[in-house]
Amino acid sequence: MSSRVDQFALVGVMGWPVMHSRSPILHNFLFTQHGLNGAYIPLAVKPDHLEAALRALAPLGFSGCNITIPHKEHALALVDASESVARRIGAVSCITVRHDGSLLGSNNDAFGFIHNVLQQQPSWRGDAGPVAVIGAGGGARAIVYALATHGAREIRVINRTFERAETLARESGAPIEPIHWDDRHRALDGVAMLVNTTSQGMVGHPPLDLALDTLPTTALVCDIVYVPLETPLLAAARRRGNPTVDGLGMLLHQVRPAWKAWFGIDPEITPELRAAVEATL
Ligand SMILES: NC(=O)c1ccc[n+]([C@@H]2O[C@H](COP(=O)([O-])OP(=O)(O)OC[C@H]3O[C@@H](n4cnc5c(N)ncnc54)[C@H](OP(=O)(O)O)[C@@H]3O)[C@@H](O)[C@H]2O)c1
């Protein structure tokens, strides 16, 4: 066990709003499971206060924190150093306070996505065929990075605001074909995988407006939204026989690189951990 957890371990998540986050349940379950003396705290930080809040981490004795909506891109500009994956994605999802008090930014979204897919569909391959990604926001940037680094050769990015899909294609260096929103239904023709990265289908939002008629029934359908666990998209895909992967595991798997960086521990993602979070959804 790392000497970093010999004392009380303090970590958390900065977001605005943040009280909906399931991360405290997840991490506090792990503190108990590993017999560690520590706490994971939701930190409601207004956008204007992000820099001051980040600078307070070291003096308050935090080992680090996660970063969520809407701070991920701003945090990249505020940290003292960043890992190349965070720079490639253009956003920070996790910060580690280093021994000298400086802040290192990383991004574990892509790691979480890939390891969740592989846990639920072990035979998955990124180069199995074209992939359709719905959305071009922060989540999509991480998914596109994950797919490109796992061999995807054709990524159709379909976004309501076409210019944002074009920007992602230009900035990511991934093999992206930007697609207009009006063409979204037929853009599913022949894909091996479909990923929703928009907030559509999340509780409080309307379902994603997407007809699956042209989608091959062998295509793997993923949603990164995890409240509800089975989004209307995943329910429709399951009914027509497509294999599906829900978004909760993406959140769960992100704790592994975070705990490695904060405490030198690689926690196992167990069914008990998943059940503890699932019980709150
Ligand atoms: N499972 C996980 O670990 C994980 C990790 C990250 C994010 N997420 C989830 O992923 C979702 C998106 O997060 P984000 O950070 O990518 O948000 P974001 O940067 O704000 O992007 C939102 C995306 O949704 C699209 N969108 C919003 N309203 C829409 C509508 N009415 N019709 C069609 N498209 C619409 C946006 O299109 P425009 O560009 O046209 O606005 C944009 O592509 C959230 O629900 C978040 O909780 C989950």
GROMACS .gro file of C-alpha atoms and ligand atoms in nm:
model
  329
    1MET     CA    1   0.000   0.000   0.000
    2SER     CA    2   0.130   0.345  -0.089
    3SER     CA    3   0.251   0.577   0.186
    4ARG     CA    4   0.014   0.835   0.035
    5VAL     CA    5  -0.276   0.666   0.217
    6ASP     CA    6  -0.112   0.629   0.558
    7GLN     CA    7  -0.298   0.942   0.664
    8PHE     CA    8  -0.658   1.047   0.599
    9ALA     CA    9  -0.710   1.038   0.220
   10LEU     CA   10  -0.912   1.325   0.077
   11VAL     CA   11  -1.042   1.331  -0.282
   12GLY     CA   12  -1.357   1.454  -0.457
   13VAL     CA   13  -1.528   1.570  -0.773
   14MET     CA   14  -1.559   1.931  -0.890
   15GLY     CA   15  -1.863   2.015  -1.101
   16TRP     CA   16  -2.154   2.258  -1.132
   17PRO     CA   17  -2.403   2.114  -1.053
   18VAL     CA   18  -2.245   1.813  -0.885
   19MET     CA   19  -2.492   1.666  -0.638
   20HIS     CA   20  -2.626   1.421  -0.902
   21SER     CA   21  -2.280   1.259  -0.930
   22ARG     CA   22  -2.256   0.890  -0.836
   23SER     CA   23  -1.878   0.919  -0.789
   24PRO     CA   24  -1.894   0.970  -0.407
   25ILE     CA   25  -2.088   0.641  -0.368
   26LEU     CA   26  -1.839   0.463  -0.589
   27HIS     CA   27  -1.521   0.590  -0.426
   28ASN     CA   28  -1.649   0.575  -0.069
   29PHE     CA   29  -1.746   0.208  -0.132
   30LEU     CA   30  -1.383   0.147  -0.232
   31PHE     CA   31  -1.248   0.325   0.079
   32THR     CA   32  -1.450   0.085   0.293
   33GLN     CA   33  -1.362  -0.220   0.080
   34HIS     CA   34  -0.989  -0.142   0.097
   35GLY     CA   35  -1.003  -0.056   0.469
   36LEU     CA   36  -0.873   0.294   0.404
   37ASN     CA   37  -0.931   0.599   0.614
   38GLY     CA   38  -1.059   0.853   0.363
   39ALA     CA   39  -1.345   1.041   0.202
   40TYR     CA   40  -1.460   1.139  -0.147
   41ILE     CA   41  -1.653   1.464  -0.144
   42PRO     CA   42  -1.881   1.634  -0.401
   43LEU     CA   43  -1.742   1.985  -0.455
   44ALA     CA   44  -1.995   2.227  -0.607
   45VAL     CA   45  -1.767   2.479  -0.781
   46LYS     CA   46  -1.906   2.762  -0.993
   47PRO     CA   47  -1.723   2.814  -1.323
   48ASP     CA   48  -1.575   3.147  -1.207
   49HIS     CA   49  -1.427   2.979  -0.899
   50LEU     CA   50  -1.257   2.684  -1.071
   51GLU     CA   51  -0.905   2.823  -1.057
   52ALA     CA   52  -0.930   2.919  -0.688
   53ALA     CA   53  -1.081   2.580  -0.604
   54LEU     CA   54  -0.804   2.392  -0.787
   55ARG     CA   55  -0.536   2.598  -0.611
   56ALA     CA   56  -0.695   2.510  -0.275
   57LEU     CA   57  -0.653   2.133  -0.330
   58ALA     CA   58  -0.292   2.115  -0.211
   59PRO     CA   59  -0.324   2.336   0.101
   60LEU     CA   60  -0.641   2.150   0.203
   61GLY     CA   61  -0.455   1.819   0.184
   62PHE     CA   62  -0.638   1.665  -0.113
   63SER     CA   63  -0.465   1.386  -0.310
   64GLY     CA   64  -0.657   1.495  -0.618
   65CYS     CA   65  -1.004   1.519  -0.766
   66ASN     CA   66  -1.220   1.430  -1.062
   67ILE     CA   67  -1.348   1.704  -1.290
   68THR     CA   68  -1.693   1.696  -1.445
   69ILE     CA   69  -1.936   1.916  -1.640
   70PRO     CA   70  -1.877   2.204  -1.715
   71HIS     CA   71  -1.512   2.230  -1.606
   72LYS     CA   72  -1.327   1.968  -1.812
   73GLU     CA   73  -1.192   2.193  -2.087
   74HIS     CA   74  -1.115   2.491  -1.862
   75ALA     CA   75  -0.924   2.267  -1.619
   76LEU     CA   76  -0.681   2.172  -1.897
   77ALA     CA   77  -0.572   2.535  -1.919
   78LEU     CA   78  -0.534   2.567  -1.539
   79VAL     CA   79  -0.326   2.263  -1.440
   80ASP     CA   80   0.054   2.289  -1.408
   81ALA     CA   81   0.115   1.986  -1.629
   82SER     CA   82  -0.099   1.748  -1.831
   83GLU     CA   83  -0.070   1.399  -1.974
   84SER     CA   84  -0.067   1.373  -2.352
   85VAL     CA   85  -0.403   1.190  -2.356
   86ALA     CA   86  -0.568   1.492  -2.189
   87ARG     CA   87  -0.411   1.728  -2.442
   88ARG     CA   88  -0.515   1.505  -2.733
   89ILE     CA   89  -0.875   1.491  -2.605
   90GLY     CA   90  -0.868   1.859  -2.507
   91ALA     CA   91  -1.009   1.805  -2.158
   92VAL     CA   92  -0.913   1.697  -1.805
   93SER     CA   93  -1.127   1.445  -1.613
   94CYS     CA   94  -0.887   1.378  -1.324
   95ILE     CA   95  -0.628   1.581  -1.132
   96THR     CA   96  -0.350   1.452  -0.910
   97VAL     CA   97  -0.181   1.676  -0.651
   98ARG     CA   98   0.189   1.600  -0.679
   99HIS     CA   99   0.429   1.592  -0.383
  100ASP     CA  100   0.540   1.953  -0.454
  101GLY     CA  101   0.174   2.068  -0.456
  102SER     CA  102   0.158   2.113  -0.833
  103LEU     CA  103  -0.140   1.978  -1.030
  104LEU     CA  104  -0.120   1.708  -1.298
  105GLY     CA  105  -0.422   1.675  -1.530
  106SER     CA  106  -0.520   1.350  -1.700
  107ASN     CA  107  -0.821   1.219  -1.886
  108ASN     CA  108  -0.960   0.876  -1.798
  109ASP     CA  109  -1.283   0.891  -2.004
  110ALA     CA  110  -1.134   0.700  -2.299
  111PHE     CA  111  -0.981   0.437  -2.066
  112GLY     CA  112  -1.318   0.395  -1.892
  113PHE     CA  113  -1.505   0.361  -2.221
  114ILE     CA  114  -1.274   0.098  -2.372
  115HIS     CA  115  -1.244  -0.113  -2.057
  116ASN     CA  116  -1.621  -0.109  -2.008
  117VAL     CA  117  -1.679  -0.225  -2.367
  118LEU     CA  118  -1.417  -0.499  -2.332
  119GLN     CA  119  -1.557  -0.617  -1.998
  120GLN     CA  120  -1.910  -0.644  -2.139
  121GLN     CA  121  -1.810  -0.759  -2.493
  122PRO     CA  122  -1.466  -0.928  -2.467
  123SER     CA  123  -1.449  -1.006  -2.840
  124TRP     CA  124  -1.491  -0.637  -2.940
  125ARG     CA  125  -1.239  -0.498  -3.187
  126GLY     CA  126  -1.206  -0.133  -3.287
  127ASP     CA  127  -1.123  -0.225  -3.644
  128ALA     CA  128  -1.431  -0.445  -3.696
  129GLY     CA  129  -1.596  -0.188  -3.927
  130PRO     CA  130  -1.727   0.171  -3.947
  131VAL     CA  131  -1.840   0.331  -3.620
  132ALA     CA  132  -2.120   0.589  -3.587
  133VAL     CA  133  -2.074   0.837  -3.301
  134ILE     CA  134  -2.373   1.057  -3.217
  135GLY     CA  135  -2.259   1.389  -3.068
  136ALA     CA  136  -1.945   1.600  -3.085
  137GLY     CA  137  -1.915   1.738  -2.731
  138GLY     CA  138  -1.664   1.660  -2.457
  139GLY     CA  139  -1.772   1.297  -2.423
  140ALA     CA  140  -1.748   1.244  -2.799
  141ARG     CA  141  -1.391   1.379  -2.805
  142ALA     CA  142  -1.283   1.106  -2.561
  143ILE     CA  143  -1.477   0.833  -2.745
  144VAL     CA  144  -1.327   0.929  -3.081
  145TYR     CA  145  -0.977   0.924  -2.927
  146ALA     CA  146  -1.048   0.581  -2.775
  147LEU     CA  147  -1.180   0.439  -3.103
  148ALA     CA  148  -0.895   0.581  -3.313
  149THR     CA  149  -0.631   0.444  -3.076
  150HIS     CA  150  -0.800   0.102  -3.097
  151GLY     CA  151  -0.783   0.077  -3.473
  152ALA     CA  152  -1.109   0.235  -3.597
  153ARG     CA  153  -1.058   0.335  -3.958
  154GLU     CA  154  -1.391   0.510  -4.028
  155ILE     CA  155  -1.574   0.712  -3.762
  156ARG     CA  156  -1.896   0.881  -3.873
  157VAL     CA  157  -1.953   1.173  -3.634
  158ILE     CA  158  -2.315   1.284  -3.649
  159ASN     CA  159  -2.394   1.602  -3.459
  160ARG     CA  160  -2.688   1.842  -3.440
  161THR     CA  161  -2.444   2.130  -3.493
  162PHE     CA  162  -2.251   2.018  -3.801
  163GLU     CA  163  -1.966   2.267  -3.750
  164ARG     CA  164  -1.880   2.103  -3.419
  165ALA     CA  165  -1.841   1.765  -3.594
  166GLU     CA  166  -1.615   1.933  -3.851
  167THR     CA  167  -1.404   2.089  -3.575
  168LEU     CA  168  -1.368   1.753  -3.403
  169ALA     CA  169  -1.259   1.593  -3.732
  170ARG     CA  170  -1.000   1.868  -3.785
  171GLU     CA  171  -0.861   1.880  -3.432
  172SER     CA  172  -0.861   1.511  -3.336
  173GLY     CA  173  -0.658   1.378  -3.628
  174ALA     CA  174  -0.889   1.070  -3.619
  175PRO     CA  175  -1.039   0.921  -3.939
  176ILE     CA  176  -1.368   1.111  -3.900
  177GLU     CA  177  -1.640   1.173  -4.156
  178PRO     CA  178  -1.860   1.458  -4.024
  179ILE     CA  179  -2.228   1.391  -4.102
  180HIS     CA  180  -2.526   1.629  -4.107
  181TRP     CA  181  -2.798   1.570  -3.846
  182ASP     CA  182  -3.063   1.524  -4.118
  183ASP     CA  183  -2.864   1.228  -4.255
  184ARG     CA  184  -2.831   1.052  -3.918
  185HIS     CA  185  -3.075   0.765  -3.981
  186ARG     CA  186  -2.915   0.639  -4.303
  187ALA     CA  187  -2.563   0.699  -4.169
  188LEU     CA  188  -2.610   0.384  -3.956
  189ASP     CA  189  -2.603   0.166  -4.267
  190GLY     CA  190  -2.323  -0.093  -4.247
  191VAL     CA  191  -2.172   0.016  -3.914
  192ALA     CA  192  -2.019  -0.231  -3.669
  193MET     CA  193  -2.079  -0.004  -3.372
  194LEU     CA  194  -2.303   0.287  -3.268
  195VAL     CA  195  -2.222   0.512  -2.969
  196ASN     CA  196  -2.450   0.780  -2.825
  197THR     CA  197  -2.247   1.055  -2.658
  198THR     CA  198  -2.524   1.317  -2.642
  199SER     CA  199  -2.730   1.389  -2.332
  200GLN     CA  200  -3.043   1.270  -2.517
  201GLY     CA  201  -3.206   0.976  -2.338
  202MET     CA  202  -3.077   1.091  -1.999
  203VAL     CA  203  -3.340   1.133  -1.729
  204GLY     CA  204  -3.503   1.474  -1.779
  205HIS     CA  205  -3.412   1.482  -2.151
  206PRO     CA  206  -3.611   1.349  -2.448
  207PRO     CA  207  -3.500   1.019  -2.606
  208LEU     CA  208  -3.246   1.033  -2.888
  209ASP     CA  209  -3.438   1.085  -3.214
  210LEU     CA  210  -3.274   0.810  -3.418
  211ALA     CA  211  -3.438   0.539  -3.635
  212LEU     CA  212  -3.244   0.212  -3.622
  213ASP     CA  213  -3.391   0.061  -3.943
  214THR     CA  214  -3.063   0.068  -4.139
  215LEU     CA  215  -2.847  -0.045  -3.845
  216PRO     CA  216  -2.718  -0.403  -3.888
  217THR     CA  217  -2.853  -0.625  -3.606
  218THR     CA  218  -2.496  -0.738  -3.538
  219ALA     CA  219  -2.382  -0.381  -3.456
  220LEU     CA  220  -2.278  -0.315  -3.097
  221VAL     CA  221  -2.484  -0.028  -2.951
  222CYS     CA  222  -2.333   0.175  -2.665
  223ASP     CA  223  -2.465   0.467  -2.464
  224ILE     CA  224  -2.243   0.674  -2.236
  225VAL     CA  225  -2.551   0.805  -2.053
  226TYR     CA  226  -2.608   0.587  -1.744
  227VAL     CA  227  -2.914   0.745  -1.580
  228PRO     CA  228  -3.129   0.552  -1.664
  229LEU     CA  229  -2.910   0.246  -1.699
  230GLU     CA  230  -3.112   0.129  -2.000
  231THR     CA  231  -3.174   0.438  -2.213
  232PRO     CA  232  -3.452   0.435  -2.476
  233LEU     CA  233  -3.178   0.382  -2.740
  234LEU     CA  234  -3.041   0.074  -2.563
  235ALA     CA  235  -3.394  -0.063  -2.507
  236ALA     CA  236  -3.478  -0.023  -2.878
  237ALA     CA  237  -3.148  -0.185  -2.979
  238ARG     CA  238  -3.198  -0.478  -2.741
  239ARG     CA  239  -3.553  -0.537  -2.870
  240ARG     CA  240  -3.425  -0.576  -3.228
  241GLY     CA  241  -3.144  -0.811  -3.119
  242ASN     CA  242  -2.840  -0.582  -3.115
  243PRO     CA  243  -2.578  -0.641  -2.845
  244THR     CA  244  -2.565  -0.342  -2.607
  245VAL     CA  245  -2.327  -0.180  -2.356
  246ASP     CA  246  -2.454   0.069  -2.097
  247GLY     CA  247  -2.264   0.374  -1.971
  248LEU     CA  248  -2.224   0.289  -1.602
  249GLY     CA  249  -1.915   0.075  -1.653
  250MET     CA  250  -1.739   0.371  -1.820
  251LEU     CA  251  -1.771   0.561  -1.492
  252LEU     CA  252  -1.665   0.257  -1.287
  253HIS     CA  253  -1.352   0.179  -1.486
  254GLN     CA  254  -1.227   0.537  -1.457
  255VAL     CA  255  -1.159   0.481  -1.088
  256ARG     CA  256  -0.870   0.247  -1.173
  257PRO     CA  257  -0.628   0.502  -1.324
  258ALA     CA  258  -0.750   0.763  -1.072
  259TRP     CA  259  -0.670   0.544  -0.769
  260LYS     CA  260  -0.341   0.439  -0.925
  261ALA     CA  261  -0.240   0.805  -0.954
  262TRP     CA  262  -0.378   0.917  -0.616
  263PHE     CA  263  -0.295   0.618  -0.395
  264GLY     CA  264  -0.081   0.372  -0.593
  265ILE     CA  265  -0.367   0.118  -0.582
  266ASP     CA  266  -0.536  -0.054  -0.880
  267PRO     CA  267  -0.884  -0.143  -0.749
  268GLU     CA  268  -1.083  -0.425  -0.903
  269ILE     CA  269  -1.416  -0.339  -1.070
  270THR     CA  270  -1.631  -0.603  -0.900
  271PRO     CA  271  -2.002  -0.687  -0.941
  272GLU     CA  272  -2.047  -0.564  -0.579
  273LEU     CA  273  -1.908  -0.221  -0.669
  274ARG     CA  274  -2.138  -0.199  -0.970
  275ALA     CA  275  -2.437  -0.312  -0.762
  276ALA     CA  276  -2.368  -0.043  -0.498
  277VAL     CA  277  -2.390   0.231  -0.762
  278GLU     CA  278  -2.671   0.066  -0.958
  279ALA     CA  279  -2.884   0.062  -0.642
  280THR     CA  280  -2.886   0.443  -0.649
  281LEU     CA  281  -2.993   0.482  -1.015
  282LIG     N1  282  -2.049   0.733  -1.854
  282LIG     C1  283  -1.955   0.824  -1.832
  282LIG     O1  284  -1.856   0.801  -1.763
  282LIG     C2  285  -1.968   0.959  -1.899
  282LIG     C3  286  -1.854   1.039  -1.922
  282LIG     C4  287  -1.871   1.164  -1.987
  282LIG     C5  288  -2.000   1.206  -2.022
  282LIG     N2  289  -2.107   1.127  -1.995
  282LIG     C6  290  -2.243   1.171  -2.034
  282LIG     O2  291  -2.245   1.205  -2.172
  282LIG     C7  292  -2.341   1.308  -2.196
  282LIG     C8  293  -2.278   1.421  -2.279
  282LIG     O3  294  -2.173   1.480  -2.203
  282LIG     P1  295  -2.071   1.584  -2.271
  282LIG     O4  296  -1.970   1.620  -2.167
  282LIG     O5  297  -2.023   1.532  -2.401
  282LIG     O6  298  -2.169   1.710  -2.298
  282LIG     P2  299  -2.147   1.831  -2.400
  282LIG     O7  300  -2.004   1.858  -2.423
  282LIG     O8  301  -2.235   1.941  -2.349
  282LIG     O9  302  -2.208   1.777  -2.542
  282LIG     C9  303  -2.345   1.750  -2.555
  282LIG    C10  304  -2.373   1.684  -2.690
  282LIG    O10  305  -2.513   1.654  -2.695
  282LIG    C11  306  -2.570   1.714  -2.812
  282LIG     N3  307  -2.709   1.752  -2.787
  282LIG    C12  308  -2.756   1.823  -2.681
  282LIG     N4  309  -2.890   1.841  -2.693
  282LIG    C13  310  -2.925   1.779  -2.810
  282LIG    C14  311  -3.050   1.763  -2.878
  282LIG     N5  312  -3.166   1.814  -2.830
  282LIG     N6  313  -3.052   1.694  -2.994
  282LIG    C15  314  -2.936   1.643  -3.043
  282LIG     N7  315  -2.816   1.656  -2.985
  282LIG    C16  316  -2.810   1.724  -2.869
  282LIG    C17  317  -2.482   1.832  -2.840
  282LIG    O11  318  -2.499   1.874  -2.974
  282LIG     P3  319  -2.465   2.027  -3.019
  282LIG    O12  320  -2.316   2.030  -3.045
  282LIG    O13  321  -2.547   2.050  -3.139
  282LIG    O14  322  -2.505   2.117  -2.904
  282LIG    C18  323  -2.343   1.774  -2.811
  282LIG    O15  324  -2.299   1.694  -2.919
  282LIG    C19  325  -2.391   1.351  -2.059
  282LIG    O16  326  -2.516   1.288  -2.037
  282LIG    C20  327  -2.286   1.299  -1.963
  282LIG    O17  328  -2.339   1.270  -1.835
  282LIG    C21  329  -2.096   1.005  -1.936
   0.00000   0.00000   0.00000
